[in-house]
Amino acid sequence: MFSEKTLAQVQESKETWSRKVEDHRCAHGERRDRFTTISGQEIRALYTPLDIQQHDFAQHIGFPGQYPYTRGVQPNMYRGRLWTMRMFAGMGTAEETNQRFRYLLSQGQTGLSVAFDMPTLMGRDSDDPLSRGEVGKCGVAIDSLADMEVLLKQIPLDKVTTSMTINPPASILLAMYIAVAEKQGVRKDQIGGTIQNDMLKEFIAQKTFMLPLRPSMRIIVDTVEYCTREVPKWNTISISGYHIREAGATAVQELAFTLADGIGYVEACLERGLKVDEFAPRLSFFFDSHMDFFEEIAKFRAARRMWAKIMKERFGAKDPRSMMLRFHTQTAGCSLTAQQPYNNVVRTTLEALAAVLGGTQSLHTNSLDEVLALPSQEAATIALRTQQIIAEESGVANTIDPLAGSYFVEALTDEMEEKAWAYIRKIDELGGIVRAIELGYPQKEIAEAAYTYQRAVDSGDLVVVGVNKYVGEEELPVEILRIDEARERAQVERLNRIKRERDNSLVRKRLEELRMASQDGENLMPYILEAVKAYATLQEICDVWRQVFGEYRDPGYF
């Protein structure tokens, strides 16, 4: 990018400047002995053309919508269409969540995002003894197709895309969604959305697992294979770095382990016999946007460039859509504080701005009260307005990748890519991501990073305003959304009514067919869909799998 003459002049000038800086530093000192990103990556005092002198414009930066997609996956990015504003919502009953969905759509939200309660995430019905006290507490309870019908009532599924954050029972929730769409007169090939369906990160970080690792992968590949042929607009896996980061990973670890998971899914689908360009365009990603503004932007840009290289050079993809890393972003829940909770609006604004400057396709902004409870309607509205102000008032969406060419951002992007490749090479040496997880490698790396981060907070090296600096004595009142225990009783009563009124002989027949298909290695999606349509419950289907495949127990690496 720069001539040898220019670089020589910069080098000479930098040496002169460095001597002056050293004199000044000796006389006056600096705020810190060492400057780093929030993940501990060294930050130099100044960046110049010398830091990106090896850059080839076409290979490293290029144009938006073109390989290697460093600057974005669409040629005109937000000048054509803003990102999807997709607020994560779910509370108590399906009725209440439906009301929140329709309120957010009326306020300008452009996509749905479903938060499920813990029993649903774990494949348990609301009447299971293990569900007691958890029904509807951290999301909506979905036990059967009847709940999904209520959840999506009066929402046109041919016009709205829906993201569902669900993993062990992802294929069941997708089947319920398809069944509701068909009842609305919407065909499978007309619906759009995403299921998270990412079990590898569950074993690495979030821990909502149900079956052992390898049968979990088999069911994921079943959904990819089925959707590739029957539900072509559906994103089949949202490969998630968010939960890896929230578990304490650094930005580089989030980048590396997420892409390594992506490699694992592509390899599994290829082993099934699918062709890479058949399914890869429907893989999507989900990243965290943390507090270090430039580190996050660099992470997003590096992720796009790395995935393009992986798909083209490692897997031989030919379709440009297979090489495009499309991603949803959520602002960092782990950065929110219970102390001085209104500061969380500022944190979320910075994190959302980093996601937008990093080129996200869809964004959830956390509500200021999420560290305390499910978001109140007022807090959720402020979070949505934060995105709308960035989109409509700040001007940052008017040009594409405006930080490209910044010596600092480009150098930081390169460094993150280099360190992430080192992790991926290590995982390859261990035999791939599935084997690496079985050995506990990513789990141990994240645990070490989380420990280092917490020590930095405890010592004050890492400042968290209101927590270890500028601490206030008065508590600021925040309205808390509380889920009444009566919701659990109502949900159990509805579940019991469904079990009484459905054709139970048909349910038993469908579950037995699912059991046989699970044992015989057939694609399970058609069997799940038929079971769901007969109003078999989430847990009844999951129990078939628990009996066939066994349950996973955490070996405890922390």
Coordinates of C-alpha atoms in Angstrom, one line a residue:
M1 CA 0.0 0.0 0.0
F2 CA 2.9 2.3 0.6
S3 CA 6.1 2.9 -1.5
E4 CA 9.5 2.1 0.0
K5 CA 10.4 5.7 0.0
T6 CA 7.3 6.6 2.0
L7 CA 8.0 3.9 4.5
A8 CA 11.6 5.0 4.9
Q9 CA 10.4 8.6 5.6
V10 CA 7.8 7.4 8.1
Q11 CA 10.5 5.2 9.9
E12 CA 12.8 8.2 10.2
S13 CA 10.1 10.5 11.5
K14 CA 8.8 7.9 13.9
E15 CA 12.3 7.4 15.4
T16 CA 12.5 11.2 16.0
W17 CA 9.0 11.2 17.5
S18 CA 9.8 8.2 19.7
R19 CA 12.8 10.0 21.3
K20 CA 10.6 13.0 22.2
V21 CA 8.0 10.7 23.6
E22 CA 10.5 8.9 25.7
D23 CA 11.8 12.2 27.1
H24 CA 8.3 13.3 27.9
R25 CA 7.4 9.9 29.4
C26 CA 10.5 10.0 31.7
A27 CA 9.6 13.5 32.9
H28 CA 5.8 13.1 33.3
G29 CA 5.1 9.4 33.3
E30 CA 2.0 7.7 31.8
R31 CA -1.3 6.6 33.2
R32 CA -0.5 2.9 33.1
D33 CA 2.6 0.8 32.8
R34 CA 1.0 -1.3 30.1
F35 CA -1.9 -0.5 27.7
T36 CA -3.9 -3.5 26.5
T37 CA -7.3 -4.3 25.1
I38 CA -9.9 -5.7 27.5
S39 CA -8.8 -9.1 26.4
G40 CA -5.1 -8.3 27.3
Q41 CA -3.8 -7.7 23.8
E42 CA -0.9 -5.2 23.8
I43 CA -1.7 -1.8 22.4
R44 CA 1.1 0.4 21.1
A45 CA 1.1 4.2 21.7
L46 CA 0.8 5.0 18.0
Y47 CA 0.1 3.2 14.8
T48 CA 1.6 4.3 11.4
P49 CA 1.9 2.9 7.9
L50 CA 4.8 0.8 9.2
D51 CA 2.2 -1.4 11.0
I52 CA 0.4 -2.4 7.8
Q53 CA 3.3 -2.2 5.4
Q54 CA 2.8 -5.8 4.3
H55 CA -0.9 -5.1 3.4
D56 CA -2.1 -5.9 -0.1
F57 CA -5.4 -3.9 -0.5
A58 CA -7.2 -6.6 -2.4
Q59 CA -6.2 -9.4 -0.1
H60 CA -6.6 -7.7 3.2
I61 CA -9.2 -5.0 2.8
G62 CA -10.9 -5.0 -0.6
F63 CA -14.4 -3.9 -1.4
P64 CA -17.7 -4.6 0.4
G65 CA -19.5 -7.5 -1.0
Q66 CA -16.3 -9.0 -2.4
Y67 CA -13.9 -11.7 -1.2
P68 CA -12.5 -11.7 1.4
Y69 CA -15.4 -9.6 2.7
T70 CA -13.4 -7.7 5.3
R71 CA -15.5 -4.6 4.8
G72 CA -18.9 -6.4 4.8
V73 CA -21.0 -9.0 3.0
Q74 CA -23.2 -6.6 1.0
P75 CA -21.9 -4.3 -1.7
N76 CA -23.7 -1.2 -0.3
M77 CA -24.2 -2.4 3.3
Y78 CA -26.5 -0.1 5.4
R79 CA -26.9 2.4 2.5
G80 CA -29.2 -0.1 1.0
R81 CA -30.9 -1.6 4.1
L82 CA -30.3 -1.2 7.8
W83 CA -29.5 -4.2 10.0
T84 CA -32.4 -6.2 11.4
M85 CA -33.3 -4.9 14.9
R86 CA -34.1 -8.1 16.7
M87 CA -34.7 -7.8 20.4
F88 CA -34.5 -11.0 22.4
A89 CA -37.8 -11.5 24.2
G90 CA -39.7 -14.1 26.1
M91 CA -41.3 -14.2 29.5
G92 CA -43.9 -16.3 31.4
T93 CA -46.5 -17.6 29.1
A94 CA -46.9 -17.7 25.4
E95 CA -49.7 -15.1 25.6
E96 CA -47.5 -12.6 27.4
T97 CA -44.6 -13.1 25.0
N98 CA -46.9 -12.8 22.0
Q99 CA -48.0 -9.4 23.4
R100 CA -44.4 -8.2 23.8
F101 CA -43.6 -9.4 20.2
R102 CA -46.5 -7.4 18.8
Y103 CA -45.6 -4.4 20.9
L104 CA -42.0 -4.4 19.7
L105 CA -43.1 -4.8 16.0
S106 CA -45.4 -1.8 16.5
Q107 CA -42.4 0.2 17.8
G108 CA -40.3 -0.5 14.7
Q109 CA -38.6 -3.8 15.5
T110 CA -38.0 -5.7 12.3
G111 CA -37.5 -9.3 13.4
L112 CA -38.5 -11.6 16.3
S113 CA -36.1 -13.3 18.7
V114 CA -37.5 -15.9 21.1
A115 CA -36.0 -16.4 24.6
F116 CA -37.1 -19.8 26.0
D117 CA -37.3 -20.7 29.7
M118 CA -34.8 -23.1 31.2
P119 CA -37.0 -26.2 31.2
T120 CA -37.6 -25.7 27.4
L121 CA -33.9 -25.2 26.8
M122 CA -33.2 -28.5 28.6
G123 CA -35.9 -30.5 26.9
R124 CA -38.2 -30.7 29.9
D125 CA -42.0 -30.0 30.1
S126 CA -43.4 -27.6 32.6
D127 CA -44.9 -30.4 34.7
D128 CA -41.6 -32.2 35.1
P129 CA -40.3 -32.1 38.8
L130 CA -37.0 -30.7 37.5
S131 CA -38.9 -27.7 36.0
R132 CA -40.5 -26.6 39.3
G133 CA -39.8 -22.9 40.0
E134 CA -38.2 -22.3 36.6
V135 CA -41.3 -22.2 34.3
G136 CA -41.4 -18.9 32.4
K137 CA -38.6 -17.3 34.6
C138 CA -35.9 -16.6 32.0
G139 CA -38.0 -16.9 28.9
V140 CA -41.2 -18.4 27.5
A141 CA -42.3 -21.9 28.3
I142 CA -43.1 -24.0 25.2
D143 CA -44.3 -27.6 25.9
S144 CA -46.3 -28.4 22.8
L145 CA -47.5 -27.1 19.4
A146 CA -50.4 -25.5 21.3
D147 CA -48.0 -23.1 23.0
M148 CA -46.3 -22.2 19.7
E149 CA -49.6 -21.5 18.2
V150 CA -50.3 -18.9 20.9
L151 CA -46.8 -17.5 20.8
L152 CA -47.1 -16.7 17.0
K153 CA -50.8 -15.7 17.0
Q154 CA -51.5 -12.9 14.5
I155 CA -47.9 -12.7 13.4
P156 CA -47.6 -13.2 9.7
L157 CA -44.8 -15.8 9.3
D158 CA -44.3 -15.1 5.6
K159 CA -43.4 -11.5 6.4
V160 CA -41.4 -11.7 9.7
T161 CA -38.2 -13.6 10.3
T162 CA -37.8 -15.3 13.6
S163 CA -34.7 -16.2 15.6
M164 CA -35.0 -19.0 18.2
T165 CA -32.2 -19.3 20.8
I166 CA -32.5 -23.0 21.4
N167 CA -30.0 -25.9 21.2
P168 CA -30.7 -29.5 22.4
P169 CA -34.4 -29.4 21.3
A170 CA -33.8 -27.0 18.3
S171 CA -35.1 -29.4 15.7
I172 CA -38.4 -29.8 17.8
L173 CA -39.0 -26.0 18.0
L174 CA -38.3 -25.7 14.3
A175 CA -40.8 -28.4 13.6
M176 CA -43.4 -26.6 15.7
Y177 CA -42.7 -23.3 13.8
I178 CA -43.2 -25.1 10.5
A179 CA -46.4 -26.6 11.7
V180 CA -47.8 -23.2 12.8
A181 CA -46.8 -21.7 9.5
E182 CA -48.6 -24.4 7.6
K183 CA -51.7 -23.7 9.7
Q184 CA -51.4 -20.0 8.6
G185 CA -51.2 -21.2 5.0
V186 CA -47.5 -20.4 4.7
R187 CA -45.3 -23.1 3.0
K188 CA -42.0 -24.4 4.5
D189 CA -40.1 -22.8 1.6
Q190 CA -41.6 -19.3 2.5
I191 CA -40.6 -19.0 6.1
G192 CA -37.3 -17.4 7.2
G193 CA -35.4 -17.3 10.4
T194 CA -32.7 -19.0 12.5
I195 CA -32.4 -21.7 15.1
Q196 CA -29.3 -21.5 17.1
N197 CA -28.8 -25.3 17.0
D198 CA -25.2 -25.0 18.0
M199 CA -24.4 -27.8 20.5
L200 CA -20.6 -27.5 20.2
K201 CA -20.6 -24.2 22.1
E202 CA -22.9 -25.7 24.7
F203 CA -20.2 -28.3 25.5
I204 CA -17.6 -25.5 25.5
A205 CA -19.3 -22.8 27.4
Q206 CA -23.1 -22.5 28.1
K207 CA -23.7 -26.0 29.4
T208 CA -27.4 -26.4 28.4
F209 CA -26.7 -29.9 27.0
M210 CA -28.9 -33.0 26.9
L211 CA -27.4 -35.8 24.8
P212 CA -23.8 -36.8 24.4
L213 CA -21.7 -34.9 21.9
R214 CA -21.8 -37.2 18.9
P215 CA -25.6 -37.9 18.7
S216 CA -26.1 -34.2 19.3
M217 CA -24.1 -33.6 16.1
R218 CA -26.1 -36.2 14.3
I219 CA -29.4 -34.4 15.0
I220 CA -27.9 -31.0 14.0
V221 CA -26.8 -32.5 10.6
D222 CA -30.3 -33.9 10.2
T223 CA -31.7 -30.4 10.5
V224 CA -29.2 -29.0 8.0
E225 CA -29.9 -31.8 5.5
Y226 CA -33.7 -31.4 5.9
C227 CA -33.7 -27.6 5.6
T228 CA -31.4 -27.6 2.7
R229 CA -34.0 -29.5 0.7
E230 CA -37.3 -28.4 2.4
V231 CA -36.8 -25.0 4.2
P232 CA -34.3 -23.2 2.0
K233 CA -34.7 -19.7 3.6
W234 CA -34.0 -21.0 7.1
N235 CA -30.6 -20.4 8.7
T236 CA -29.9 -23.9 10.0
I237 CA -27.2 -23.2 12.6
S238 CA -26.3 -19.9 14.3
I239 CA -22.7 -20.7 15.2
S240 CA -22.4 -18.8 18.5
G241 CA -19.4 -17.1 20.0
Y242 CA -21.7 -15.1 22.3
H243 CA -21.9 -17.7 25.0
I244 CA -18.2 -18.5 24.7
R245 CA -17.4 -14.9 25.3
E246 CA -19.9 -14.6 28.1
A247 CA -18.2 -17.6 29.8
G248 CA -15.1 -15.5 30.1
A249 CA -13.2 -16.0 26.8
T250 CA -11.1 -13.3 25.3
A251 CA -12.0 -11.8 22.0
V252 CA -9.4 -13.9 20.2
Q253 CA -10.7 -17.1 21.8
E254 CA -14.3 -16.2 20.9
L255 CA -13.2 -15.7 17.3
A256 CA -11.1 -18.8 17.2
F257 CA -13.4 -21.3 18.9
T258 CA -16.5 -20.0 17.0
L259 CA -14.8 -20.5 13.6
A260 CA -13.4 -23.9 14.8
D261 CA -17.0 -24.9 15.6
G262 CA -18.0 -23.8 12.2
I263 CA -15.3 -25.9 10.7
G264 CA -16.6 -28.9 12.7
Y265 CA -20.2 -28.4 11.4
V266 CA -19.0 -28.1 7.8
E267 CA -16.9 -31.3 8.1
A268 CA -19.9 -33.2 9.6
C269 CA -22.2 -32.1 6.8
L270 CA -19.7 -33.1 4.2
E271 CA -19.3 -36.6 5.9
R272 CA -23.1 -36.9 5.5
G273 CA -22.7 -36.5 1.8
L274 CA -23.9 -32.9 1.4
K275 CA -22.1 -30.6 -1.1
V276 CA -20.6 -27.6 0.6
D277 CA -22.4 -25.0 -1.6
E278 CA -25.7 -26.7 -0.9
F279 CA -25.7 -25.9 2.8
A280 CA -23.0 -23.4 3.6
P281 CA -24.9 -20.3 2.5
R282 CA -27.5 -21.0 5.3
L283 CA -24.9 -21.1 8.1
S284 CA -24.9 -17.9 10.2
F285 CA -22.9 -16.7 13.2
F286 CA -23.7 -15.0 16.5
F287 CA -21.1 -12.8 18.2
D288 CA -20.8 -10.8 21.4
S289 CA -20.0 -7.1 21.3
H290 CA -18.0 -6.3 24.5
M291 CA -16.8 -3.0 25.9
D292 CA -13.4 -2.6 24.1
F293 CA -14.6 -0.6 21.1
F294 CA -11.8 -1.1 18.6
E295 CA -11.1 -4.7 19.6
E296 CA -14.7 -5.7 18.8
I297 CA -14.6 -3.9 15.4
A298 CA -11.4 -5.7 14.6
K299 CA -12.8 -9.0 15.7
F300 CA -15.8 -8.7 13.4
R301 CA -13.6 -7.7 10.4
A302 CA -11.2 -10.5 11.1
A303 CA -14.0 -13.1 11.4
R304 CA -15.3 -12.3 7.9
R305 CA -11.9 -12.5 6.3
M306 CA -11.0 -15.8 8.1
W307 CA -14.3 -17.5 7.3
A308 CA -14.0 -16.5 3.6
K309 CA -10.5 -18.1 3.5
I310 CA -11.7 -21.2 5.4
M311 CA -14.6 -21.8 3.0
K312 CA -12.6 -21.1 -0.2
E313 CA -9.2 -22.6 0.6
R314 CA -10.1 -25.4 3.1
F315 CA -13.4 -26.6 1.8
G316 CA -13.3 -25.5 -1.9
A317 CA -16.5 -23.5 -1.8
K318 CA -17.3 -21.9 -5.2
D319 CA -20.6 -20.0 -4.3
P320 CA -19.7 -16.6 -2.9
R321 CA -22.6 -16.9 -0.5
S322 CA -20.8 -19.9 1.1
M323 CA -17.8 -17.6 1.9
M324 CA -19.9 -14.8 3.4
L325 CA -19.9 -14.7 7.2
R326 CA -23.3 -13.2 8.1
F327 CA -23.8 -12.6 11.8
H328 CA -26.1 -11.5 14.5
T329 CA -24.7 -9.5 17.4
Q330 CA -25.8 -9.1 21.0
T331 CA -24.3 -6.5 23.3
A332 CA -22.4 -8.1 26.2
G333 CA -24.7 -9.1 29.0
C334 CA -21.6 -9.9 31.1
S335 CA -20.5 -6.2 30.9
L336 CA -23.7 -5.0 32.6
T337 CA -23.6 -4.1 36.3
A338 CA -26.2 -4.3 39.0
Q339 CA -24.5 -1.2 40.6
Q340 CA -25.6 2.1 39.0
P341 CA -27.7 0.2 36.4
Y342 CA -28.4 3.3 34.3
N343 CA -24.7 3.2 33.2
N344 CA -25.7 0.1 31.3
V345 CA -27.5 2.3 28.7
V346 CA -24.1 3.9 27.9
R347 CA -22.3 0.6 27.8
T348 CA -24.9 -0.9 25.5
T349 CA -24.7 2.2 23.2
L350 CA -20.9 1.8 22.8
E351 CA -21.2 -2.0 22.2
A352 CA -24.0 -1.5 19.7
L353 CA -22.0 1.1 17.8
A354 CA -19.0 -1.3 17.6
A355 CA -21.3 -3.9 16.2
V356 CA -22.6 -1.5 13.5
L357 CA -19.2 -0.3 12.6
G358 CA -18.1 -4.0 12.5
G359 CA -20.8 -4.7 9.9
T360 CA -23.4 -6.8 11.7
Q361 CA -26.5 -8.0 9.9
S362 CA -28.7 -8.1 12.9
L363 CA -28.5 -6.7 16.5
H364 CA -30.0 -7.1 19.9
T365 CA -29.3 -4.4 22.4
N366 CA -29.5 -5.4 26.1
S367 CA -31.8 -3.6 28.4
L368 CA -30.4 -1.7 31.4
D369 CA -32.2 -4.1 33.9
E370 CA -31.1 -7.4 32.3
V371 CA -28.5 -8.0 35.0
L372 CA -31.4 -7.9 37.5
A373 CA -34.3 -9.6 35.8
L374 CA -36.2 -10.1 32.5
P375 CA -36.4 -6.7 30.8
S376 CA -39.4 -4.4 31.6
Q377 CA -41.2 -3.0 28.7
E378 CA -39.8 0.5 29.4
A379 CA -36.2 -0.9 29.5
A380 CA -36.7 -2.9 26.3
T381 CA -38.0 0.2 24.5
I382 CA -34.9 2.2 25.6
A383 CA -32.7 -0.5 24.2
L384 CA -34.5 -0.6 20.9
R385 CA -34.4 3.2 20.7
T386 CA -30.6 3.0 21.2
Q387 CA -30.4 1.1 17.9
Q388 CA -32.8 3.4 16.2
I389 CA -30.8 6.5 17.2
I390 CA -27.5 4.9 16.0
A391 CA -29.3 4.0 12.7
E392 CA -31.2 7.2 12.1
E393 CA -29.4 10.0 13.8
S394 CA -25.6 9.3 14.2
G395 CA -24.7 9.2 10.5
V396 CA -22.5 6.1 11.0
A397 CA -24.7 4.0 8.6
N398 CA -24.1 6.4 5.7
T399 CA -20.8 5.1 4.5
I400 CA -19.4 1.6 4.5
D401 CA -16.7 0.4 6.9
P402 CA -15.5 3.9 7.7
L403 CA -12.6 2.7 9.9
A404 CA -11.0 0.8 7.0
G405 CA -7.4 2.1 6.4
S406 CA -7.0 3.1 10.0
Y407 CA -3.5 2.0 10.9
F408 CA -4.7 0.9 14.3
V409 CA -7.8 -1.0 13.2
E410 CA -6.1 -2.7 10.3
A411 CA -3.1 -3.7 12.5
L412 CA -5.4 -5.0 15.3
T413 CA -7.5 -6.9 12.7
D414 CA -4.3 -8.6 11.5
E415 CA -3.1 -9.5 15.0
M416 CA -6.5 -11.0 16.0
E417 CA -6.5 -13.1 12.8
E418 CA -3.0 -14.3 13.4
K419 CA -3.7 -15.3 17.0
A420 CA -7.0 -17.0 16.1
W421 CA -5.3 -19.1 13.3
A422 CA -2.8 -20.3 16.0
Y423 CA -5.8 -21.7 18.1
I424 CA -7.3 -23.3 15.0
R425 CA -4.1 -25.0 14.1
K426 CA -3.8 -26.3 17.6
I427 CA -7.4 -27.7 17.4
D428 CA -6.5 -29.4 14.1
E429 CA -3.5 -31.0 15.7
L430 CA -5.8 -32.4 18.5
G431 CA -8.0 -34.0 15.8
G432 CA -10.6 -31.4 15.3
I433 CA -13.1 -29.5 17.5
V434 CA -15.1 -32.5 18.6
R435 CA -12.0 -34.3 19.9
A436 CA -10.7 -31.0 21.3
I437 CA -13.9 -30.6 23.3
E438 CA -13.7 -34.2 24.5
L439 CA -10.2 -33.4 25.8
G440 CA -11.4 -30.2 27.5
Y441 CA -9.0 -28.0 25.6
P442 CA -11.3 -24.9 24.8
Q443 CA -13.0 -25.3 28.2
K444 CA -9.7 -25.0 30.0
E445 CA -8.4 -22.1 27.9
I446 CA -11.6 -20.1 28.6
A447 CA -11.5 -20.9 32.3
E448 CA -8.0 -19.5 32.5
A449 CA -9.0 -16.3 30.6
A450 CA -12.0 -15.8 32.9
Y451 CA -9.8 -16.1 36.0
T452 CA -7.3 -13.6 34.5
Y453 CA -10.1 -11.1 33.7
Q454 CA -11.7 -11.4 37.2
R455 CA -8.3 -10.9 38.9
A456 CA -7.8 -7.7 36.8
V457 CA -11.2 -6.4 38.0
D458 CA -10.6 -7.4 41.6
S459 CA -7.2 -5.6 41.6
G460 CA -8.6 -2.5 39.9
D461 CA -6.3 -2.9 36.8
L462 CA -9.5 -3.1 34.8
V463 CA -11.9 -0.3 35.7
V464 CA -15.6 -1.0 35.8
V465 CA -17.3 2.2 36.6
G466 CA -19.6 2.0 39.6
V467 CA -18.1 -1.4 40.7
N468 CA -14.4 -0.8 41.5
K469 CA -14.2 3.0 40.8
Y470 CA -16.5 5.9 41.1
V471 CA -18.6 3.8 43.5
G472 CA -21.8 5.5 44.7
E473 CA -23.4 4.9 48.1
E474 CA -27.0 5.4 47.1
E475 CA -29.0 2.7 45.3
L476 CA -30.9 3.8 42.2
P477 CA -34.4 2.4 41.9
V478 CA -35.1 0.3 38.9
E479 CA -38.4 -1.2 38.1
I480 CA -38.1 -5.0 38.1
L481 CA -40.3 -7.3 36.0
R482 CA -41.4 -10.2 38.2
I483 CA -42.9 -13.4 36.9
D484 CA -45.9 -14.5 39.1
E485 CA -45.8 -18.1 40.3
A486 CA -49.4 -18.4 39.0
R487 CA -47.9 -18.5 35.4
E488 CA -46.4 -21.9 36.2
R489 CA -49.7 -23.3 37.5
A490 CA -51.5 -22.0 34.4
Q491 CA -48.9 -23.5 32.1
V492 CA -49.1 -26.9 33.7
E493 CA -52.9 -26.8 33.6
R494 CA -52.8 -26.1 29.8
L495 CA -50.3 -28.9 29.3
N496 CA -52.5 -31.3 31.2
R497 CA -55.5 -30.2 29.1
I498 CA -53.5 -30.9 25.9
K499 CA -52.6 -34.4 27.1
R500 CA -56.2 -35.1 27.9
E501 CA -57.7 -33.8 24.6
R502 CA -55.2 -35.1 22.0
D503 CA -55.3 -38.5 20.3
N504 CA -52.9 -40.3 22.7
S505 CA -52.8 -43.5 20.6
L506 CA -51.6 -41.4 17.6
V507 CA -49.0 -39.8 19.9
R508 CA -47.7 -43.2 21.0
K509 CA -47.4 -44.3 17.4
R510 CA -45.5 -41.2 16.3
L511 CA -43.1 -41.5 19.2
E512 CA -42.4 -45.1 18.4
E513 CA -41.7 -44.2 14.8
L514 CA -39.3 -41.6 16.1
R515 CA -37.6 -44.2 18.3
M516 CA -37.1 -46.6 15.4
A517 CA -35.7 -43.8 13.1
S518 CA -33.4 -42.7 15.9
Q519 CA -32.0 -46.2 16.2
D520 CA -31.8 -46.8 12.5
G521 CA -29.9 -43.6 11.6
E522 CA -32.6 -42.1 9.5
N523 CA -33.0 -38.3 9.2
L524 CA -35.2 -37.4 12.1
M525 CA -36.9 -34.2 11.0
P526 CA -39.9 -35.8 9.2
Y527 CA -40.6 -37.9 12.3
I528 CA -40.3 -35.0 14.7
L529 CA -42.6 -32.9 12.5
E530 CA -45.3 -35.7 12.6
A531 CA -44.9 -36.1 16.3
V532 CA -45.3 -32.4 16.9
K533 CA -48.4 -32.2 14.7
A534 CA -49.9 -34.9 16.9
Y535 CA -49.2 -32.7 19.9
A536 CA -46.5 -34.9 21.4
T537 CA -44.8 -32.7 23.9
L538 CA -41.2 -31.4 23.9
Q539 CA -40.2 -33.7 26.7
E540 CA -41.9 -36.8 25.3
I541 CA -39.8 -36.4 22.1
C542 CA -36.6 -35.6 24.1
D543 CA -37.2 -38.6 26.4
V544 CA -37.2 -40.9 23.3
W545 CA -33.7 -39.6 22.6
R546 CA -32.5 -39.8 26.2
Q547 CA -33.5 -43.5 26.1
V548 CA -31.8 -44.2 22.7
F549 CA -28.7 -42.1 23.1
G550 CA -28.2 -41.6 26.9
E551 CA -27.8 -38.3 28.7
Y552 CA -24.6 -36.2 28.9
R553 CA -23.0 -35.5 32.2
D554 CA -20.5 -32.6 32.6
P555 CA -17.0 -33.9 33.5
G556 CA -16.3 -30.6 35.2
Y557 CA -13.2 -28.9 33.7
F558 CA -13.4 -25.8 35.9

